[in-house]
Amino acid sequence: MQLSRSIVIDKAKEEVWKFLAEPQNISKWDRGVRAVEAGQTGVLPIQGFEFTTIGYDAASQHGRMTYRIGQTDPNAGCRVDLISCDGNARYFKSAYWLFRVAELPDDRATRRSRVECLVHFDMRLRYVWLALILFLMRSALQRDLIGLKRVLESA
């Protein structure tokens, strides 16, 4: 299953990439993430960097999901692979997020960028019914991108 959304942000591509490159910023725009634990703090995230997102259900481990950066390229995009397999991650055989940022040509003084987020879920057979729920909730991806836009443009 694959979902894709995009949004235009009134910031230069470099500014958007700098913000997205810092896993700690995820909780500022992703409504489902309360906090982020980075595997190596103070280190520029590169391919192989791992981090864990923590959801709002602090009493449960279900909201903890661990990721590994699989690719970081300003032109090809940044791929983030889900590597945990317990908690909410147990529903997926595999999952990844791909972020691409492209600067838009414009005559305006403000530089603008299009951010595209593609989410790919490969469901475990016994949880395949969740694909319908994820599809019906696809607007949540757009709401998170709106949150990203709001945070970046207010900075």
Short mmCIF file of N, CA and C in Angstrom, two decimals:
data_model
loop_
_atom_site.label_atom_id
_atom_site.label_comp_id
_atom_site.label_asym_id
_atom_site.label_seq_id
_atom_site.Cartn_x
_atom_site.Cartn_y
_atom_site.Cartn_z
N MET A 1 0.85 -1.16 0.00
CA MET A 1 0.00 0.00 0.00
C MET A 1 0.89 1.23 0.00
N GLN A 2 0.52 2.20 -0.80
CA GLN A 2 1.32 3.40 -0.92
C GLN A 2 0.42 4.63 -0.89
N LEU A 3 0.82 5.63 -0.11
CA LEU A 3 0.12 6.90 -0.03
C LEU A 3 1.12 8.00 -0.33
N SER A 4 0.65 9.06 -0.96
CA SER A 4 1.55 10.16 -1.28
C SER A 4 0.81 11.49 -1.16
N ARG A 5 1.46 12.47 -0.60
CA ARG A 5 0.92 13.81 -0.48
C ARG A 5 2.07 14.80 -0.65
N SER A 6 1.72 16.02 -1.01
CA SER A 6 2.74 17.06 -1.12
C SER A 6 2.17 18.38 -0.67
N ILE A 7 3.09 19.31 -0.40
CA ILE A 7 2.70 20.64 0.06
C ILE A 7 3.78 21.64 -0.37
N VAL A 8 3.38 22.87 -0.61
CA VAL A 8 4.33 23.93 -0.95
C VAL A 8 4.59 24.74 0.31
N ILE A 9 5.87 24.95 0.57
CA ILE A 9 6.31 25.69 1.76
C ILE A 9 7.11 26.90 1.32
N ASP A 10 6.85 28.02 1.93
CA ASP A 10 7.54 29.27 1.59
C ASP A 10 8.90 29.34 2.28
N LYS A 11 9.76 28.40 1.94
CA LYS A 11 11.14 28.34 2.43
C LYS A 11 12.00 27.73 1.34
N ALA A 12 13.27 28.08 1.36
CA ALA A 12 14.22 27.51 0.40
C ALA A 12 14.43 26.03 0.67
N LYS A 13 14.78 25.31 -0.36
CA LYS A 13 15.02 23.87 -0.26
C LYS A 13 16.03 23.55 0.84
N GLU A 14 17.09 24.33 0.93
CA GLU A 14 18.14 24.08 1.93
C GLU A 14 17.59 24.18 3.35
N GLU A 15 16.72 25.15 3.60
CA GLU A 15 16.13 25.32 4.92
C GLU A 15 15.22 24.14 5.27
N VAL A 16 14.45 23.69 4.29
CA VAL A 16 13.54 22.56 4.51
C VAL A 16 14.36 21.30 4.81
N TRP A 17 15.41 21.05 4.01
CA TRP A 17 16.25 19.87 4.23
C TRP A 17 16.92 19.91 5.60
N LYS A 18 17.41 21.07 5.99
CA LYS A 18 18.08 21.20 7.29
C LYS A 18 17.12 20.83 8.41
N PHE A 19 15.87 21.29 8.31
CA PHE A 19 14.86 20.99 9.33
C PHE A 19 14.51 19.50 9.32
N LEU A 20 14.26 18.94 8.15
CA LEU A 20 13.89 17.52 8.05
C LEU A 20 15.02 16.59 8.46
N ALA A 21 16.27 17.04 8.32
CA ALA A 21 17.42 16.20 8.63
C ALA A 21 17.61 15.98 10.13
N GLU A 22 16.92 16.74 10.94
CA GLU A 22 17.06 16.61 12.40
C GLU A 22 15.87 15.83 12.96
N PRO A 23 16.08 14.55 13.33
CA PRO A 23 14.96 13.73 13.83
C PRO A 23 14.22 14.36 15.01
N GLN A 24 14.90 15.13 15.85
CA GLN A 24 14.23 15.76 17.00
C GLN A 24 13.09 16.66 16.56
N ASN A 25 13.12 17.15 15.32
CA ASN A 25 12.07 18.04 14.83
C ASN A 25 10.77 17.32 14.49
N ILE A 26 10.80 16.01 14.39
CA ILE A 26 9.60 15.26 14.00
C ILE A 26 8.43 15.56 14.94
N SER A 27 8.71 15.64 16.23
CA SER A 27 7.62 15.88 17.19
C SER A 27 7.02 17.28 17.06
N LYS A 28 7.67 18.16 16.34
CA LYS A 28 7.15 19.52 16.13
C LYS A 28 6.06 19.57 15.08
N TRP A 29 6.01 18.55 14.19
CA TRP A 29 5.04 18.60 13.09
C TRP A 29 4.23 17.31 12.91
N ASP A 30 4.69 16.18 13.42
CA ASP A 30 3.94 14.93 13.29
C ASP A 30 3.07 14.76 14.53
N ARG A 31 1.76 14.83 14.35
CA ARG A 31 0.82 14.83 15.46
C ARG A 31 0.87 13.55 16.29
N GLY A 32 1.37 12.46 15.76
CA GLY A 32 1.42 11.19 16.48
C GLY A 32 2.69 10.97 17.27
N VAL A 33 3.62 11.91 17.19
CA VAL A 33 4.92 11.74 17.85
C VAL A 33 5.05 12.74 18.99
N ARG A 34 5.23 12.22 20.20
CA ARG A 34 5.42 13.08 21.37
C ARG A 34 6.88 13.46 21.54
N ALA A 35 7.78 12.51 21.24
CA ALA A 35 9.21 12.75 21.43
C ALA A 35 10.00 11.83 20.52
N VAL A 36 11.28 12.13 20.40
CA VAL A 36 12.18 11.32 19.58
C VAL A 36 13.44 11.03 20.40
N GLU A 37 13.84 9.77 20.38
CA GLU A 37 15.11 9.37 20.98
C GLU A 37 16.07 9.07 19.83
N ALA A 38 17.12 9.85 19.74
CA ALA A 38 18.10 9.64 18.68
C ALA A 38 19.17 8.68 19.17
N GLY A 39 19.58 7.77 18.29
CA GLY A 39 20.61 6.80 18.65
C GLY A 39 21.92 7.47 19.00
N GLN A 40 22.26 8.53 18.29
CA GLN A 40 23.51 9.25 18.53
C GLN A 40 23.17 10.73 18.49
N THR A 41 23.11 11.35 19.64
CA THR A 41 22.77 12.76 19.68
C THR A 41 23.95 13.61 19.25
N GLY A 42 23.64 14.74 18.65
CA GLY A 42 24.68 15.66 18.22
C GLY A 42 25.41 15.23 16.96
N VAL A 43 24.95 14.13 16.33
CA VAL A 43 25.58 13.62 15.12
C VAL A 43 24.67 13.91 13.94
N LEU A 44 25.22 14.42 12.86
CA LEU A 44 24.43 14.68 11.67
C LEU A 44 23.87 13.36 11.15
N PRO A 45 22.56 13.24 11.07
CA PRO A 45 21.96 11.98 10.59
C PRO A 45 22.37 11.67 9.15
N ILE A 46 22.96 10.51 8.95
CA ILE A 46 23.35 10.04 7.63
C ILE A 46 22.79 8.64 7.45
N GLN A 47 23.07 8.04 6.31
CA GLN A 47 22.60 6.69 6.05
C GLN A 47 23.04 5.77 7.18
N GLY A 48 22.09 5.00 7.71
CA GLY A 48 22.38 4.09 8.81
C GLY A 48 22.02 4.65 10.18
N PHE A 49 21.76 5.95 10.28
CA PHE A 49 21.40 6.58 11.55
C PHE A 49 20.06 6.04 12.02
N GLU A 50 19.96 5.69 13.30
CA GLU A 50 18.72 5.15 13.85
C GLU A 50 18.14 6.08 14.91
N PHE A 51 16.81 6.11 14.97
CA PHE A 51 16.11 6.89 15.99
C PHE A 51 14.78 6.22 16.29
N THR A 52 14.21 6.55 17.45
CA THR A 52 12.94 5.98 17.88
C THR A 52 11.95 7.10 18.14
N THR A 53 10.75 6.96 17.58
CA THR A 53 9.69 7.91 17.88
C THR A 53 8.84 7.34 19.01
N ILE A 54 8.34 8.23 19.84
CA ILE A 54 7.53 7.83 20.99
C ILE A 54 6.18 8.51 20.85
N GLY A 55 5.12 7.72 20.87
CA GLY A 55 3.77 8.25 20.75
C GLY A 55 3.28 8.83 22.06
N TYR A 56 2.03 9.22 22.09
CA TYR A 56 1.46 9.87 23.26
C TYR A 56 0.99 8.91 24.34
N ASP A 57 0.91 7.62 24.05
CA ASP A 57 0.51 6.63 25.05
C ASP A 57 1.76 6.20 25.81
N ALA A 58 2.18 7.01 26.76
CA ALA A 58 3.43 6.79 27.48
C ALA A 58 3.42 5.50 28.30
N ALA A 59 2.25 5.03 28.69
CA ALA A 59 2.16 3.83 29.51
C ALA A 59 2.37 2.56 28.69
N SER A 60 2.34 2.67 27.39
CA SER A 60 2.42 1.50 26.51
C SER A 60 3.66 1.59 25.62
N GLN A 61 4.18 0.45 25.26
CA GLN A 61 5.31 0.41 24.33
C GLN A 61 4.82 0.40 22.87
N HIS A 62 3.50 0.33 22.67
CA HIS A 62 2.96 0.25 21.32
C HIS A 62 3.30 1.47 20.48
N GLY A 63 3.44 2.62 21.10
CA GLY A 63 3.72 3.84 20.36
C GLY A 63 5.18 4.08 20.05
N ARG A 64 6.07 3.16 20.43
CA ARG A 64 7.49 3.29 20.15
C ARG A 64 7.79 2.60 18.82
N MET A 65 8.41 3.34 17.92
CA MET A 65 8.76 2.76 16.62
C MET A 65 10.17 3.22 16.26
N THR A 66 11.01 2.29 15.85
CA THR A 66 12.40 2.58 15.55
C THR A 66 12.61 2.59 14.04
N TYR A 67 13.40 3.56 13.59
CA TYR A 67 13.64 3.79 12.17
C TYR A 67 15.14 3.87 11.88
N ARG A 68 15.48 3.60 10.64
CA ARG A 68 16.86 3.75 10.16
C ARG A 68 16.82 4.56 8.87
N ILE A 69 17.68 5.55 8.80
CA ILE A 69 17.77 6.34 7.57
C ILE A 69 18.47 5.49 6.53
N GLY A 70 17.77 5.26 5.43
CA GLY A 70 18.29 4.39 4.38
C GLY A 70 18.94 5.14 3.25
N GLN A 71 18.60 6.38 3.10
CA GLN A 71 19.14 7.18 1.99
C GLN A 71 18.99 8.65 2.37
N THR A 72 20.01 9.41 2.09
CA THR A 72 19.90 10.86 2.25
C THR A 72 20.57 11.51 1.06
N ASP A 73 19.76 12.07 0.21
CA ASP A 73 20.26 12.74 -0.98
C ASP A 73 19.33 13.89 -1.29
N PRO A 74 19.84 15.13 -1.29
CA PRO A 74 18.97 16.28 -1.52
C PRO A 74 18.19 16.22 -2.84
N ASN A 75 18.70 15.49 -3.83
CA ASN A 75 18.00 15.40 -5.11
C ASN A 75 17.09 14.18 -5.20
N ALA A 76 17.56 13.02 -4.73
CA ALA A 76 16.77 11.80 -4.81
C ALA A 76 15.78 11.69 -3.66
N GLY A 77 16.08 12.31 -2.53
CA GLY A 77 15.19 12.27 -1.38
C GLY A 77 15.81 11.57 -0.20
N CYS A 78 15.04 11.50 0.85
CA CYS A 78 15.47 10.84 2.08
C CYS A 78 14.50 9.70 2.35
N ARG A 79 15.04 8.50 2.47
CA ARG A 79 14.21 7.33 2.77
C ARG A 79 14.45 6.93 4.22
N VAL A 80 13.35 6.72 4.93
CA VAL A 80 13.41 6.34 6.34
C VAL A 80 12.67 5.01 6.48
N ASP A 81 13.41 3.97 6.87
CA ASP A 81 12.84 2.62 6.97
C ASP A 81 12.46 2.29 8.40
N LEU A 82 11.27 1.71 8.58
CA LEU A 82 10.84 1.20 9.86
C LEU A 82 11.62 -0.08 10.13
N ILE A 83 12.30 -0.16 11.27
CA ILE A 83 13.08 -1.37 11.56
C ILE A 83 12.59 -2.13 12.78
N SER A 84 11.74 -1.52 13.59
CA SER A 84 11.21 -2.27 14.73
C SER A 84 10.08 -3.18 14.25
N CYS A 85 9.82 -4.22 15.03
CA CYS A 85 8.77 -5.16 14.62
C CYS A 85 7.82 -5.48 15.77
N ASP A 86 7.87 -4.69 16.83
CA ASP A 86 6.93 -4.89 17.92
C ASP A 86 6.09 -3.64 18.08
N GLY A 87 5.22 -3.62 19.08
CA GLY A 87 4.33 -2.47 19.25
C GLY A 87 3.48 -2.28 18.00
N ASN A 88 3.25 -1.03 17.62
CA ASN A 88 2.46 -0.76 16.42
C ASN A 88 3.15 -1.21 15.14
N ALA A 89 4.46 -1.40 15.18
CA ALA A 89 5.21 -1.85 14.00
C ALA A 89 4.90 -3.31 13.66
N ARG A 90 4.30 -4.05 14.57
CA ARG A 90 4.01 -5.47 14.32
C ARG A 90 3.04 -5.69 13.16
N TYR A 91 2.31 -4.66 12.76
CA TYR A 91 1.34 -4.79 11.68
C TYR A 91 2.00 -4.87 10.30
N PHE A 92 3.27 -4.48 10.22
CA PHE A 92 3.92 -4.33 8.91
C PHE A 92 5.05 -5.33 8.71
N LYS A 93 5.10 -5.90 7.49
CA LYS A 93 6.28 -6.67 7.10
C LYS A 93 7.42 -5.69 6.85
N SER A 94 7.06 -4.58 6.23
CA SER A 94 8.03 -3.51 6.02
C SER A 94 7.26 -2.21 5.82
N ALA A 95 7.96 -1.12 6.06
CA ALA A 95 7.36 0.20 5.85
C ALA A 95 8.49 1.20 5.68
N TYR A 96 8.26 2.18 4.85
CA TYR A 96 9.23 3.26 4.72
C TYR A 96 8.53 4.55 4.33
N TRP A 97 9.21 5.65 4.61
CA TRP A 97 8.77 6.99 4.25
C TRP A 97 9.83 7.56 3.35
N LEU A 98 9.41 8.22 2.29
CA LEU A 98 10.33 8.87 1.37
C LEU A 98 9.95 10.33 1.27
N PHE A 99 10.90 11.19 1.58
CA PHE A 99 10.69 12.63 1.50
C PHE A 99 11.52 13.19 0.36
N ARG A 100 10.88 13.98 -0.48
CA ARG A 100 11.59 14.68 -1.57
C ARG A 100 11.27 16.16 -1.44
N VAL A 101 12.28 16.99 -1.67
CA VAL A 101 12.09 18.44 -1.61
C VAL A 101 12.64 19.02 -2.90
N ALA A 102 11.82 19.83 -3.57
CA ALA A 102 12.24 20.48 -4.81
C ALA A 102 11.94 21.97 -4.71
N GLU A 103 12.93 22.77 -5.06
CA GLU A 103 12.72 24.21 -5.06
C GLU A 103 11.87 24.58 -6.28
N LEU A 104 10.92 25.44 -6.08
CA LEU A 104 10.03 25.87 -7.16
C LEU A 104 10.55 27.17 -7.78
N PRO A 105 10.57 27.23 -9.09
CA PRO A 105 10.95 28.50 -9.72
C PRO A 105 9.87 29.54 -9.47
N ASP A 106 10.28 30.73 -9.11
CA ASP A 106 9.30 31.75 -8.77
C ASP A 106 9.93 33.13 -8.91
N ASP A 107 9.11 34.09 -9.26
CA ASP A 107 9.58 35.46 -9.38
C ASP A 107 9.46 36.21 -8.07
N ARG A 108 8.84 35.59 -7.09
CA ARG A 108 8.64 36.26 -5.81
C ARG A 108 9.96 36.33 -5.04
N ALA A 109 10.01 37.22 -4.07
CA ALA A 109 11.21 37.37 -3.25
C ALA A 109 11.41 36.16 -2.33
N THR A 110 10.32 35.52 -1.91
CA THR A 110 10.39 34.36 -1.03
C THR A 110 10.61 33.10 -1.86
N ARG A 111 11.63 32.34 -1.50
CA ARG A 111 11.87 31.06 -2.18
C ARG A 111 10.88 30.04 -1.65
N ARG A 112 10.41 29.18 -2.55
CA ARG A 112 9.40 28.18 -2.18
C ARG A 112 9.87 26.80 -2.57
N SER A 113 9.42 25.81 -1.80
CA SER A 113 9.79 24.42 -2.05
C SER A 113 8.55 23.54 -1.98
N ARG A 114 8.54 22.52 -2.81
CA ARG A 114 7.49 21.49 -2.74
C ARG A 114 8.07 20.30 -1.98
N VAL A 115 7.36 19.90 -0.92
CA VAL A 115 7.75 18.74 -0.14
C VAL A 115 6.77 17.63 -0.47
N GLU A 116 7.30 16.51 -0.92
CA GLU A 116 6.48 15.34 -1.20
C GLU A 116 6.83 14.25 -0.20
N CYS A 117 5.81 13.65 0.36
CA CYS A 117 5.99 12.53 1.28
C CYS A 117 5.26 11.33 0.71
N LEU A 118 6.00 10.28 0.52
CA LEU A 118 5.44 9.02 0.04
C LEU A 118 5.61 8.01 1.16
N VAL A 119 4.53 7.33 1.51
CA VAL A 119 4.56 6.33 2.58
C VAL A 119 4.21 4.98 1.95
N HIS A 120 5.05 3.99 2.22
CA HIS A 120 4.82 2.65 1.69
C HIS A 120 4.70 1.68 2.87
N PHE A 121 3.57 0.96 2.92
CA PHE A 121 3.33 -0.05 3.95
C PHE A 121 3.14 -1.40 3.28
N ASP A 122 3.86 -2.40 3.75
CA ASP A 122 3.65 -3.78 3.33
C ASP A 122 3.10 -4.51 4.55
N MET A 123 1.79 -4.74 4.54
CA MET A 123 1.09 -5.27 5.71
C MET A 123 1.36 -6.76 5.88
N ARG A 124 1.42 -7.21 7.13
CA ARG A 124 1.44 -8.65 7.42
C ARG A 124 0.06 -9.19 7.05
N LEU A 125 0.02 -10.40 6.55
CA LEU A 125 -1.22 -10.97 6.03
C LEU A 125 -2.36 -10.91 7.04
N ARG A 126 -2.11 -11.25 8.28
CA ARG A 126 -3.20 -11.26 9.27
C ARG A 126 -3.72 -9.86 9.60
N TYR A 127 -2.98 -8.82 9.21
CA TYR A 127 -3.42 -7.44 9.47
C TYR A 127 -3.78 -6.70 8.18
N VAL A 128 -3.96 -7.41 7.10
CA VAL A 128 -4.23 -6.78 5.81
C VAL A 128 -5.49 -5.89 5.86
N TRP A 129 -6.41 -6.21 6.72
CA TRP A 129 -7.63 -5.40 6.87
C TRP A 129 -7.31 -3.97 7.29
N LEU A 130 -6.15 -3.77 7.94
CA LEU A 130 -5.76 -2.42 8.35
C LEU A 130 -5.45 -1.52 7.16
N ALA A 131 -5.16 -2.11 6.01
CA ALA A 131 -4.86 -1.30 4.82
C ALA A 131 -6.05 -0.39 4.48
N LEU A 132 -7.25 -0.91 4.63
CA LEU A 132 -8.44 -0.10 4.36
C LEU A 132 -8.52 1.08 5.34
N ILE A 133 -8.24 0.82 6.61
CA ILE A 133 -8.26 1.89 7.61
C ILE A 133 -7.20 2.94 7.29
N LEU A 134 -5.99 2.50 6.96
CA LEU A 134 -4.92 3.44 6.60
C LEU A 134 -5.30 4.26 5.38
N PHE A 135 -5.92 3.61 4.41
CA PHE A 135 -6.35 4.33 3.21
C PHE A 135 -7.39 5.39 3.56
N LEU A 136 -8.34 5.03 4.41
CA LEU A 136 -9.39 5.97 4.80
C LEU A 136 -8.84 7.12 5.65
N MET A 137 -7.69 6.88 6.29
CA MET A 137 -7.08 7.91 7.13
C MET A 137 -5.97 8.66 6.40
N ARG A 138 -5.92 8.54 5.08
CA ARG A 138 -4.83 9.16 4.31
C ARG A 138 -4.75 10.67 4.46
N SER A 139 -5.84 11.30 4.86
CA SER A 139 -5.81 12.75 5.06
C SER A 139 -4.92 13.11 6.26
N ALA A 140 -4.63 12.15 7.14
CA ALA A 140 -3.74 12.42 8.27
C ALA A 140 -2.34 12.79 7.78
N LEU A 141 -1.92 12.20 6.69
CA LEU A 141 -0.62 12.53 6.10
C LEU A 141 -0.60 14.00 5.67
N GLN A 142 -1.67 14.44 5.05
CA GLN A 142 -1.74 15.85 4.62
C GLN A 142 -1.76 16.78 5.84
N ARG A 143 -2.46 16.39 6.89
CA ARG A 143 -2.49 17.23 8.11
C ARG A 143 -1.10 17.36 8.71
N ASP A 144 -0.32 16.28 8.68
CA ASP A 144 1.05 16.37 9.19
C ASP A 144 1.90 17.28 8.32
N LEU A 145 1.72 17.21 7.01
CA LEU A 145 2.47 18.11 6.12
C LEU A 145 2.07 19.56 6.35
N ILE A 146 0.81 19.80 6.64
CA ILE A 146 0.36 21.16 6.99
C ILE A 146 1.06 21.61 8.27
N GLY A 147 1.22 20.70 9.22
CA GLY A 147 1.96 21.01 10.45
C GLY A 147 3.41 21.34 10.15
N LEU A 148 4.02 20.60 9.24
CA LEU A 148 5.40 20.89 8.82
C LEU A 148 5.49 22.29 8.22
N LYS A 149 4.56 22.62 7.34
CA LYS A 149 4.52 23.94 6.72
C LYS A 149 4.38 25.03 7.77
N ARG A 150 3.48 24.83 8.72
CA ARG A 150 3.23 25.83 9.76
C ARG A 150 4.50 26.08 10.59
N VAL A 151 5.17 25.02 10.98
CA VAL A 151 6.39 25.15 11.80
C VAL A 151 7.49 25.86 11.02
N LEU A 152 7.70 25.43 9.79
CA LEU A 152 8.78 26.03 8.99
C LEU A 152 8.52 27.49 8.65
N GLU A 153 7.29 27.80 8.30
CA GLU A 153 7.00 29.18 7.89
C GLU A 153 6.91 30.15 9.07
N SER A 154 6.73 29.62 10.27
CA SER A 154 6.68 30.50 11.44
C SER A 154 8.07 30.76 12.03
N ALA A 155 9.05 29.99 11.55
CA ALA A 155 10.43 30.15 12.08
C ALA A 155 11.09 31.39 11.51
#
